[in-house]
Coordinates of C-alpha atoms in Angstrom, one line a residue:
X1335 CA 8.6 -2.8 -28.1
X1336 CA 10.8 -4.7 -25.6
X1337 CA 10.0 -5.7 -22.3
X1338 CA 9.1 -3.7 -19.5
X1339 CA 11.7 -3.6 -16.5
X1340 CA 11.2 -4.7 -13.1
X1341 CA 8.6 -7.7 -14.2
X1342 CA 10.6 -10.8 -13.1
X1343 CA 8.8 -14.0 -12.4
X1344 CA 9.9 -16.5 -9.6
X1345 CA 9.1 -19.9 -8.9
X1346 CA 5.9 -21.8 -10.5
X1347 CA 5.2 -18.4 -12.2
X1348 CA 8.3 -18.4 -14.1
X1349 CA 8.2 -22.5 -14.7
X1350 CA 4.9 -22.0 -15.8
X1351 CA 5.9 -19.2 -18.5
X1352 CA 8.9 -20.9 -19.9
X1353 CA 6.0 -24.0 -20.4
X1354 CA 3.6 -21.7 -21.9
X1355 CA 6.0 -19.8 -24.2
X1356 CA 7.1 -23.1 -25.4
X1357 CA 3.4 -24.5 -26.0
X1358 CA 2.1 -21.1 -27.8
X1359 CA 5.1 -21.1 -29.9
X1360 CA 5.9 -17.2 -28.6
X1361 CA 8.7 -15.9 -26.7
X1362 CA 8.5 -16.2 -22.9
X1363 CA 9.3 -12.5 -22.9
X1364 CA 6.5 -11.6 -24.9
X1365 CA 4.0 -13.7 -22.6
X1366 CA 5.6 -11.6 -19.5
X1367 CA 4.8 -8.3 -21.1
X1368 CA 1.1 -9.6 -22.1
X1369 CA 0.4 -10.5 -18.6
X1370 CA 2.2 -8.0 -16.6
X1371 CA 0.5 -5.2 -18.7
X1372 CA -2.9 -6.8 -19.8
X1373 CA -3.9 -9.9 -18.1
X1374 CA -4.6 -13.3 -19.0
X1375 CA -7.2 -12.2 -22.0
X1376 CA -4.2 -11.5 -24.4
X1377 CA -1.7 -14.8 -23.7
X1378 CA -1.4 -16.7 -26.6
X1379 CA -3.8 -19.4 -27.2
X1380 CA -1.9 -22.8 -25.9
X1381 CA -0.3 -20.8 -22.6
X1382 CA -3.5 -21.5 -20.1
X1383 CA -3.3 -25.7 -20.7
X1384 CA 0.8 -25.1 -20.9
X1385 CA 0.4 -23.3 -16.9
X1386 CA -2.0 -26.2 -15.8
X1387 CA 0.4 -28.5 -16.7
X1388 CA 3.3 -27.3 -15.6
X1389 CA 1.9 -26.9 -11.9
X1390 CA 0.9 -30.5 -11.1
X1391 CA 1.2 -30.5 -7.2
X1392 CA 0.7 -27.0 -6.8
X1393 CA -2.2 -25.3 -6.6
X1394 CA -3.2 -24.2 -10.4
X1395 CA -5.6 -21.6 -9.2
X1396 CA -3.4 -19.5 -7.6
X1397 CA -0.5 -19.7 -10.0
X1398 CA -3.2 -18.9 -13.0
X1399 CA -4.7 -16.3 -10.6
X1400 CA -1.0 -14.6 -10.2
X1401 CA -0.7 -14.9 -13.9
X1402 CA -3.3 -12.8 -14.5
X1403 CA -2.9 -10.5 -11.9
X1404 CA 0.5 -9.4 -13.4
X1405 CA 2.2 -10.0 -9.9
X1406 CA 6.1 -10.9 -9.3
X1407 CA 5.2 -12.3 -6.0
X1408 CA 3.3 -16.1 -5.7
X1409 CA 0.4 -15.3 -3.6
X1410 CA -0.3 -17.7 -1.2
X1411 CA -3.3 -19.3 0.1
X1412 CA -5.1 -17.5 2.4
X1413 CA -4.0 -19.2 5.7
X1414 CA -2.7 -17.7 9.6
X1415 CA 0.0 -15.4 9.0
X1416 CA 3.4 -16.0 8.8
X1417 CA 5.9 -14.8 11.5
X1418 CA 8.2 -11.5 10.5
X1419 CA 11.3 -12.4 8.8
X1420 CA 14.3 -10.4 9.0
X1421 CA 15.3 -7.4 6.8
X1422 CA 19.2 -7.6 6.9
X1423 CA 20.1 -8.9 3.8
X1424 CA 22.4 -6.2 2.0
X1425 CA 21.2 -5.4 -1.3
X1426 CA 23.1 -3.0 -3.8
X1427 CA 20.7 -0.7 -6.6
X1428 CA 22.2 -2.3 -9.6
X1429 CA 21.7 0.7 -11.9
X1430 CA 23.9 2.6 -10.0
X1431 CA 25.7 0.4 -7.7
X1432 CA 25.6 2.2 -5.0
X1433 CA 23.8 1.2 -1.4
X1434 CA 20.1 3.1 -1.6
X1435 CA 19.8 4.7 2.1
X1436 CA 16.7 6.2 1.6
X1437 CA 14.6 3.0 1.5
X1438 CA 17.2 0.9 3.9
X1439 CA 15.3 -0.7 7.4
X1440 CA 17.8 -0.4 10.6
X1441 CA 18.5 -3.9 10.1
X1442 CA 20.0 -3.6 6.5
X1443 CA 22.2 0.1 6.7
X1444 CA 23.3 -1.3 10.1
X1445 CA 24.3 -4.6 8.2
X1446 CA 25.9 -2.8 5.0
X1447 CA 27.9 -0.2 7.3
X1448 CA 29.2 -2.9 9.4
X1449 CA 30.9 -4.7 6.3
X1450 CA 32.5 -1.8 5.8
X1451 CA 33.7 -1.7 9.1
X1452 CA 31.5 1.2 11.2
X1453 CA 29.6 0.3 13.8
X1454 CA 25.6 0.0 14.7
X1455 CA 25.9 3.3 16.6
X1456 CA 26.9 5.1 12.7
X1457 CA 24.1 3.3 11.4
X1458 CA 21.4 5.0 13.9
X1459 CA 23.0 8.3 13.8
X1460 CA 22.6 8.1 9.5
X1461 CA 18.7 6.8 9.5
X1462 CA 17.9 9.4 12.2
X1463 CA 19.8 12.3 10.5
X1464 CA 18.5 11.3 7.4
X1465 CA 14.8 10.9 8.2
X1466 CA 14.3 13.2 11.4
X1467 CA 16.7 16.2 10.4
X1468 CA 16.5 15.5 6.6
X1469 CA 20.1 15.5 5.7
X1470 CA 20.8 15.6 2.2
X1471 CA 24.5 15.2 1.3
X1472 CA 27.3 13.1 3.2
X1473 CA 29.2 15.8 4.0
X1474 CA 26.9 17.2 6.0
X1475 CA 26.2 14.6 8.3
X1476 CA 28.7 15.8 10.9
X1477 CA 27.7 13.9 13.9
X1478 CA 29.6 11.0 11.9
X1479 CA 33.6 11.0 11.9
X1480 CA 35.5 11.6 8.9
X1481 CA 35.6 7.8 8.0
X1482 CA 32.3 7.0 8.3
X1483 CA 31.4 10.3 6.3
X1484 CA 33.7 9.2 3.4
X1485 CA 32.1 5.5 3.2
X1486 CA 28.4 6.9 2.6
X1487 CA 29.7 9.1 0.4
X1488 CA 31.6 6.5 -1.8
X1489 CA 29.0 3.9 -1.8
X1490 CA 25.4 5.2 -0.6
X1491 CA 22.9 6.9 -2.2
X1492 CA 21.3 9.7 -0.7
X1493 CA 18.9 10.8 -3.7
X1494 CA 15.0 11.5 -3.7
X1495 CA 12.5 11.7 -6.0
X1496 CA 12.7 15.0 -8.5
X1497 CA 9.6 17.3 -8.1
X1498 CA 8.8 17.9 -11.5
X1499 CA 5.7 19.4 -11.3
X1500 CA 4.0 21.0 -8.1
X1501 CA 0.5 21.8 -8.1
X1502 CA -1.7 23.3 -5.5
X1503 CA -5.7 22.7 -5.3
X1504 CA -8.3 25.8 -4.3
X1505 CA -9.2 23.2 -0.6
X1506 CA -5.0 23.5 -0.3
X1507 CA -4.6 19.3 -1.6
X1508 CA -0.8 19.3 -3.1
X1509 CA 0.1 16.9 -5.7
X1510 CA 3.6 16.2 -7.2
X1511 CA 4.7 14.4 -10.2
X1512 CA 8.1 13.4 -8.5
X1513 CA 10.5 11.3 -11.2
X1514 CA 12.0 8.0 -10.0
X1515 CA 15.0 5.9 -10.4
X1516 CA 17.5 5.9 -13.5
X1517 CA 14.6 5.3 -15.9
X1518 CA 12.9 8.5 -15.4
X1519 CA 9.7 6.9 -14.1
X1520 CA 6.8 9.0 -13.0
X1521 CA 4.5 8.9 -10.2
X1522 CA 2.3 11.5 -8.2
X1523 CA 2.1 11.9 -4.8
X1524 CA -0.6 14.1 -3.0
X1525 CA -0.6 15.9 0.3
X1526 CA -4.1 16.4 1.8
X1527 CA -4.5 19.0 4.8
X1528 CA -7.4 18.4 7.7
X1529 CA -9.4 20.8 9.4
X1530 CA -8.3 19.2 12.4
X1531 CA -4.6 20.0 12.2
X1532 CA -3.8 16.3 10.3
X1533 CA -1.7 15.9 7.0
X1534 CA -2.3 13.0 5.1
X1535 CA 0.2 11.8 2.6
X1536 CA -0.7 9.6 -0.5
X1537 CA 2.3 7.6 -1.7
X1538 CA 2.8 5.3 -4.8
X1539 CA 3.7 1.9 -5.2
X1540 CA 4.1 1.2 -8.4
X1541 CA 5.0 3.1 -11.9
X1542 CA 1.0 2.6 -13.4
X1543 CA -1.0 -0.7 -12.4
X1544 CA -2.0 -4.2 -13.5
X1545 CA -5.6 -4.5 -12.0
X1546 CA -7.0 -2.2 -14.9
X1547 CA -10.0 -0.9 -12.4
X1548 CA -12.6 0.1 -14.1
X1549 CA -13.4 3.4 -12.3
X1550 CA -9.6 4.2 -11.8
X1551 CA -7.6 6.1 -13.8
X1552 CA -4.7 4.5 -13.3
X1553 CA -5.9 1.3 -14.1
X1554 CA -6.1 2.9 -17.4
X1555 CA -2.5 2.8 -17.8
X1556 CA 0.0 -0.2 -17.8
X1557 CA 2.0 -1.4 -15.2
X1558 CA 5.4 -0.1 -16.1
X1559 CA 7.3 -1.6 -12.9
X1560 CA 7.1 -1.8 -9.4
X1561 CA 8.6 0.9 -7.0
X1562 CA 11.5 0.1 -4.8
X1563 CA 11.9 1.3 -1.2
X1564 CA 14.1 3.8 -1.4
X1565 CA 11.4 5.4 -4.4
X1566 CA 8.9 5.3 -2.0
X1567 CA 10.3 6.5 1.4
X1568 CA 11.7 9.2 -1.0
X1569 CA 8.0 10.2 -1.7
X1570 CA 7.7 11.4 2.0
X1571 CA 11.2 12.7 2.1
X1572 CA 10.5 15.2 -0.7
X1573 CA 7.4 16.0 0.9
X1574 CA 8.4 16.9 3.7
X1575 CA 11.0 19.0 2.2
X1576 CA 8.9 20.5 0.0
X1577 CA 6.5 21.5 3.0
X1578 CA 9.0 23.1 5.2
X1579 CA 9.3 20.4 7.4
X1580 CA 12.8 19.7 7.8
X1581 CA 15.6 22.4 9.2
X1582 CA 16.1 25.1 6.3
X1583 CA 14.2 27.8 4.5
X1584 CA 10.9 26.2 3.4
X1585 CA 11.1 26.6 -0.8
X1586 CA 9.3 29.3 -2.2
X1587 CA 6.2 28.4 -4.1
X1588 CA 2.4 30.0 -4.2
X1589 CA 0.1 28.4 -1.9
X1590 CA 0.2 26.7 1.6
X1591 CA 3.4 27.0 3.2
X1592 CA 4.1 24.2 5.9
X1593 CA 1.8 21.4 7.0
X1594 CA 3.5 18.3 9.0
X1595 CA 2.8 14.9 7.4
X1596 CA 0.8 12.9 10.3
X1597 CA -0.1 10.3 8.3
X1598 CA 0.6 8.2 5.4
X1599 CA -2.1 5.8 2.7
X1600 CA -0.4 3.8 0.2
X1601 CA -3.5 4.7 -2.0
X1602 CA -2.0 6.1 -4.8
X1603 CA -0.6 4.4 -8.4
X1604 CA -0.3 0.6 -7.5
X1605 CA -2.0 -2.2 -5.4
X1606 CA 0.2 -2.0 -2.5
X1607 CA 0.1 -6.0 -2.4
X1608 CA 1.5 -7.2 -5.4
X1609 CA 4.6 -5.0 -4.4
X1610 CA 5.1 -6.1 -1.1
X1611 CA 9.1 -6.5 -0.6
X1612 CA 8.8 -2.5 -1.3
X1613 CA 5.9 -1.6 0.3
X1614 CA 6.8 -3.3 3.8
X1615 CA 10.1 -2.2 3.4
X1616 CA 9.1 1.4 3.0
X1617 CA 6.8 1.0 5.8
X1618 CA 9.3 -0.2 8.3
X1619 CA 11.4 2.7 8.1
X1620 CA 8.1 5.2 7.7
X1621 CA 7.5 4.2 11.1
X1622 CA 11.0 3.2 12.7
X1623 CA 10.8 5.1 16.2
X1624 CA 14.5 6.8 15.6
X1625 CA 12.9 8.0 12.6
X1626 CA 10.4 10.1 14.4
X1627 CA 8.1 10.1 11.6
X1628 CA 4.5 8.5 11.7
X1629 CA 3.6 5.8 14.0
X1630 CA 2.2 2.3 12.3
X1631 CA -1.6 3.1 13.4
X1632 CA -1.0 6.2 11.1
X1633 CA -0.1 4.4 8.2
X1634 CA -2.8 2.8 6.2
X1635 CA -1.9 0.1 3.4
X1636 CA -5.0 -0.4 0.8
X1637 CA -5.9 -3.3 -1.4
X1638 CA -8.3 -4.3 -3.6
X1639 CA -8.4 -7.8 -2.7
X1640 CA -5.2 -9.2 -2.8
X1641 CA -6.2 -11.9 -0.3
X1642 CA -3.3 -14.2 0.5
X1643 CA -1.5 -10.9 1.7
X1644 CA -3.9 -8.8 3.4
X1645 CA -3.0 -10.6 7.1
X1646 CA 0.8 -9.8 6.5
X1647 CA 0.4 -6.0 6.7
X1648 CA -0.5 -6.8 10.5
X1649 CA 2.4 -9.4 11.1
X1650 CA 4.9 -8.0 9.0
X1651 CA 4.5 -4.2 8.9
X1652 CA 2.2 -3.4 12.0
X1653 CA -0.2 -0.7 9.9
X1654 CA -3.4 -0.1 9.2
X1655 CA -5.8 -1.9 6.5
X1656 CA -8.3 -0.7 4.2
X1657 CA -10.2 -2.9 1.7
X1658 CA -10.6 -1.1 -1.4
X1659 CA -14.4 -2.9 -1.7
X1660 CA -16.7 -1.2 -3.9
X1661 CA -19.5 -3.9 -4.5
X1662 CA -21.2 -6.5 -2.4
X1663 CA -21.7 -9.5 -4.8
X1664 CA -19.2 -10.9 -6.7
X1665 CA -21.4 -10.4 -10.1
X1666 CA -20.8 -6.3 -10.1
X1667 CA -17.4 -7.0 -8.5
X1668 CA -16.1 -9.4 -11.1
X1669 CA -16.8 -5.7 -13.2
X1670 CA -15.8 -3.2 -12.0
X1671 CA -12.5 -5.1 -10.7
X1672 CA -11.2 -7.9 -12.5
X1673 CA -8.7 -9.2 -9.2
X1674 CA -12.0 -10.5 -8.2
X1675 CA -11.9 -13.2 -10.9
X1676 CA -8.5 -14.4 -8.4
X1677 CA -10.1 -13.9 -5.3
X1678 CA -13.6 -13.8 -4.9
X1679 CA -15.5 -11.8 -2.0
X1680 CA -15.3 -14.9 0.3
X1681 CA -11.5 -15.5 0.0
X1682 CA -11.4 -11.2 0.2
X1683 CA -13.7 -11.1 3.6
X1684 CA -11.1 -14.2 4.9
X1685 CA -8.2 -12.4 4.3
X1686 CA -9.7 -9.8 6.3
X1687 CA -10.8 -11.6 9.2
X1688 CA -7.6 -13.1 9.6
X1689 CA -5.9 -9.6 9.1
X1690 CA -8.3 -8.7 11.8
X1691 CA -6.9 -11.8 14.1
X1692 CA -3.0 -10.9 13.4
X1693 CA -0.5 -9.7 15.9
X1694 CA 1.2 -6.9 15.1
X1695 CA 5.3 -7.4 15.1
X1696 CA 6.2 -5.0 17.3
X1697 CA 5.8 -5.4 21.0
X1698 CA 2.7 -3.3 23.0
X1699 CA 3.7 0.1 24.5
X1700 CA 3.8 1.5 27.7
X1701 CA 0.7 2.6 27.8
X1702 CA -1.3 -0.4 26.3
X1703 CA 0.4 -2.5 29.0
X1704 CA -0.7 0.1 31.7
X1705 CA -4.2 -0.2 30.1
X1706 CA -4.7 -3.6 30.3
X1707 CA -3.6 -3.6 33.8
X1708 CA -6.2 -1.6 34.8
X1709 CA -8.4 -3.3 33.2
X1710 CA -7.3 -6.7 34.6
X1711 CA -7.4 -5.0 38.2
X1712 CA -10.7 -3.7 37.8
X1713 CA -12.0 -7.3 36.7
X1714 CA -10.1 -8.9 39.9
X1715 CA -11.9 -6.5 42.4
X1716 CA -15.4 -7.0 40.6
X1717 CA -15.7 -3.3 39.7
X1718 CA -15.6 -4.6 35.7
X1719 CA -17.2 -7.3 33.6
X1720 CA -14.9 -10.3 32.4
X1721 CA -13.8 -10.2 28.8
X1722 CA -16.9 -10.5 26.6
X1723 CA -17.0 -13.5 24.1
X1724 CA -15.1 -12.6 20.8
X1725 CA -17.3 -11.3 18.0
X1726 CA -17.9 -14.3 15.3
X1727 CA -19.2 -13.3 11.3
X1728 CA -21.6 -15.4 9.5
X1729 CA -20.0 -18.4 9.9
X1730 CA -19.6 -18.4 13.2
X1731 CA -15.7 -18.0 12.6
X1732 CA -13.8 -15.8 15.2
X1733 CA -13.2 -12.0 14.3
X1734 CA -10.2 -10.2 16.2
X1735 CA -10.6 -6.4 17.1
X1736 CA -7.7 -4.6 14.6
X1737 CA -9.6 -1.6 13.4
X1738 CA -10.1 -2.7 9.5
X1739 CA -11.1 0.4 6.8
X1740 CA -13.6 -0.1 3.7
X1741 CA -13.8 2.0 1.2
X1742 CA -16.5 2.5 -1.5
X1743 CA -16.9 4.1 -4.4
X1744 CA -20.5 4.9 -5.2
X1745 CA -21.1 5.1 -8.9
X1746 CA -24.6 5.7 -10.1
X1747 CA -26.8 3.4 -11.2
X1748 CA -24.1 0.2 -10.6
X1749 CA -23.5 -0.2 -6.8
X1750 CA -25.5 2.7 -5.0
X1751 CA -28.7 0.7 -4.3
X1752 CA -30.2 1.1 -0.6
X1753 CA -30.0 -2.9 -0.9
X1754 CA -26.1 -2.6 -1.7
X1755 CA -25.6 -0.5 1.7
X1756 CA -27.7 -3.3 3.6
X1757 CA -25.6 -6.2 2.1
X1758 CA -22.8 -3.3 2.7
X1759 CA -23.3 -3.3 6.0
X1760 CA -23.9 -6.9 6.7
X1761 CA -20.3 -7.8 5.3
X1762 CA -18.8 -4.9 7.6
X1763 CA -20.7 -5.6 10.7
X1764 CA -19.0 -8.5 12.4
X1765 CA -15.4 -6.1 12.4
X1766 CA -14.2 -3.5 14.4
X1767 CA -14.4 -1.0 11.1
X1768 CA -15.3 2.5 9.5
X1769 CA -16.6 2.9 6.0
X1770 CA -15.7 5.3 3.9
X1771 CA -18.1 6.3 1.1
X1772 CA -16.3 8.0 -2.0
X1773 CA -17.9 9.8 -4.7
X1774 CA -16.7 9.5 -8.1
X1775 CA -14.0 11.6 -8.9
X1776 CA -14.8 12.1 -12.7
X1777 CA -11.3 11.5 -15.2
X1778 CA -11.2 11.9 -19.4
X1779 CA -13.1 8.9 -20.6
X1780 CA -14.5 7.8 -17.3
X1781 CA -17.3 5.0 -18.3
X1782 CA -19.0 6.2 -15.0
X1783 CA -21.0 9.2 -13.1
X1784 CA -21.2 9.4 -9.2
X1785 CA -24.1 9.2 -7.0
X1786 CA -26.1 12.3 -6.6
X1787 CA -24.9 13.6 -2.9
X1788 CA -28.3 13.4 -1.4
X1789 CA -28.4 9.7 -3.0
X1790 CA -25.0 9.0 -1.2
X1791 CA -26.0 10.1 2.1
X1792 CA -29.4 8.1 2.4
X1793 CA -26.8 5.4 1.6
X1794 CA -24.6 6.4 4.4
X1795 CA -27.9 6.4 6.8
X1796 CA -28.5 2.9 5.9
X1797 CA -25.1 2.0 6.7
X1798 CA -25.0 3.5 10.0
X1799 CA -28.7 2.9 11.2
X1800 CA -27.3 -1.2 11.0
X1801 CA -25.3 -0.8 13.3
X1802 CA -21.8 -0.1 11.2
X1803 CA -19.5 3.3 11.5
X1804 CA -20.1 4.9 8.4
X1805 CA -18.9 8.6 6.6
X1806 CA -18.1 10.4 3.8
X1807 CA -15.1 11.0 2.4
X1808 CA -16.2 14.1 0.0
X1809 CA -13.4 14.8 -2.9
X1810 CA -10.5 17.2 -2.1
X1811 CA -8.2 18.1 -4.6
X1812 CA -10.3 17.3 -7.7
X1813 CA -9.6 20.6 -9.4
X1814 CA -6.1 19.2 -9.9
X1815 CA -6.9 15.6 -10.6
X1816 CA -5.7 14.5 -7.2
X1817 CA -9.0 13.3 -5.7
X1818 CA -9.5 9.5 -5.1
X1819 CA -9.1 7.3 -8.4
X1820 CA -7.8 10.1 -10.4
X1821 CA -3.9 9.9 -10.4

């Protein structure tokens, strides 16, 4: 049926796949679209020896791990993060040649309008009148002069995601099935409403998923391609059109009107990590400050495991991290979510603690410097206690004091034992951390049933009388299938 776009290999991957398409006697294409959409269990026999050797002096696990995790990034091992490159490199969509603003970091538009001779002052006044006042069109974007309004309109695109279906829960939980890109891809979105005045956004990352979770229905689907920037900052834009929440008549449609997006979770279609030019792309401009839109502590990037990466969403993008963890031993893990064949719980719980370690990018505000003034004051006149010893886990390893999320699905009968929350709780107990307990949200076909809710909250009791924050998220939006794990 041809091969899937957006699945290119670099590096050992793609070495390794040219080897193993020559070894099983089958076309290298064909071995992409096996793994990308399926894993490792359908490669044609002779491609697993044809990897190993092809990867002498590189680490085989890791290249055979990204092989059947379906990635188009090498992971690496997991190891102090790396320092925050620079995002100026000018890249052009090539389906439609244009420059995509939408999904463009400071660094990049400024970059791209400069080559065409404007200056960094254009650039700001585009990203902010694009993603504070929501301009749509290059004509009106008047604060620019006639020149610099005729160069986005010849070469940039200004386009978001197409609503093409809109649905509104009985709790107020909005989803959209916004369509992306020049392929017509698919992907919902959901907006979630708090009691306390909050607005929670769930973006997309890719077009369906490789990890093939057993207890999510996207995993039921196959990975299509990877969202770009521009596909995924446009989630929000729409959003927040669609809610009223830029200058204009909010659009007419039954339900809630209004509601301000105050924060964002890349928990929807996708492991955030195994797209992560897009996804810490997307995030740099989500929280640019001339942007005005959600800082980085409101802006939460999941995973469910992908180890090597987890520390870069402190160093590179500055957000929030939540561990999509579900089981305590590897044995139910290995189930329920086959990335833990890649990376086990140990290597997952590393990645973590060294997330937990990581310096964010950007430099510490006003008030955080004020704060540890005080603070170094009040030790220096003997009205406060020095700084305590740093917290260590089982190992005695160092544990930093970023806020880290889990998140666990309790399914009936598989991981909901009152010795899973003790083990639960042991793993958690050395972070800074909350956990969120999730009941299944029930999809066509589902292979599972959820926890009764009195089961799930002697669970939550044994979580929190150890000592860990604990709570539960309860489903919202599940009358529209746009509760957790059923997108």
């Amino acid at each position: 049926r041809g091969q899937s776009a957006g699945n290119e290999f670099e590096g050992a991957a793609m070495r390794a796949l040219s080897r193993a398409s020559t070894a099983a006697a089958a076309p290298s294409w064909l071995l992409r679209r096996c793994v990308s959409s399926f894993g490792a269990a359908l490669m044609p026999a002779g491609a697993e020896a044809a990897v190993a050797a092809d990867t002498a002096g590189e680490d085989q696990e890791l290249v055979s791990s990204l092989l059947r995790a379906g990635t188009d990034e090498q992971p690496q091992p997991v190891s102090a993060p790396r320092a925050r490159r620079r995002r100026d490199a000018v890249r052009l969509d090539d389906r439609t040649g244009r420059f995509p603003v939408v999904g463009a970091p400071m660094g990049e538009l400024t970059a791209f309008l400069k080559e065409r001779g404007l200056r960094p002052g254009h650039a700001t006044a585009l990203f902010t009148a694009l993603h504070r006042d929501g301009v749509e069109a290059a004509d009106a974007l008047e604060m620019l002069p006639p020149q610099a309004r005729a160069v986005v309109a010849d070469s940039c695109d200004l386009s978001e995601p197409e609503a093409v279906m809109d649905s509104v829960s009985a709790d107020g939980t909005r989803k959209w099935l916004f369509r992306v890109g020049q392929d017509d891809s698919e992907v919902e979105t959901v907006f979630i409403p708090e009691s306390d005045g909050r607005g929670v956004l769930c973006v997309s990352s890719s077009v369906g998923c490789a990890l093939s979770c057993r207890f999510c229905h996207t995993g039921t689907q196959r990975l299509r391609r990877n969202l770009r920037p521009g596909e995924i900052v446009g989630q929000l834009q729409a959003a927040r059109r669609l809610l009223g929440r830029f200058p204009g008549p909010t659009p007419t449609k039954s339900g809630p009107d209004g509601g301000a997006v105050t924060n964002v979770v890349f928990m929807g279609q996708g492991e955030p990590l195994l797209n992560w030019r897009s996804v810490s792309a997307a995030a740099e401009v989500i929280t640019a400050s001339r942007g005005g839109v959600v800082p980085p502590r409101k802006v939460t990037i999941s995973t469910s495991g992908v180890a090597p990466a987890m520390p870069r969403v402190a160093t590179e993008a500055g957000c929030s991290l939540a561990l999509s963890l579900h089981a305590t031993t590897d044995e139910v893990r290995n189930k329920i979510i086959p990335l833990n064949r890649s990376w086990g719980l140990a290597q997952v719980m590393e990645g973590m603690r060294l997330y937990s370690l990581a310096q964010s990018p950007r430099p510490p505000s006003r008030r955080e410097l004020r704060r540890r003034e005080r603070e170094e004051a009040a030790v220096l006149a003997g009205t406060a206690p020095g700084p305590a010893e740093p917290p260590v886990d089982a190992a005695g390893r160092p544990v930093g004091r970023r806020l880290v999320m889990f998140e666990y699905v309790m399914l009936a009968g598989v991981n909901d034992s009152l010795d899973d929350a003790r083990r639960l709780a042991e793993l958690a107990r050395p972070f800074k951390c909350h956990v969120n307990l999730i009941p299944f949200n029930a999809w066509p076909g589902a292979p599972f049933q959820s926890s009764e809710d009195d089961h799930i909250r002697r669970f939550g009791a044994e979580v929190l009388g150890l000592g860990v924050s604990c709570s539960v998220r309860w489903p919202k939006g599940d009358d529209i299938m746009a509760a957790c794990g059923q997108l």
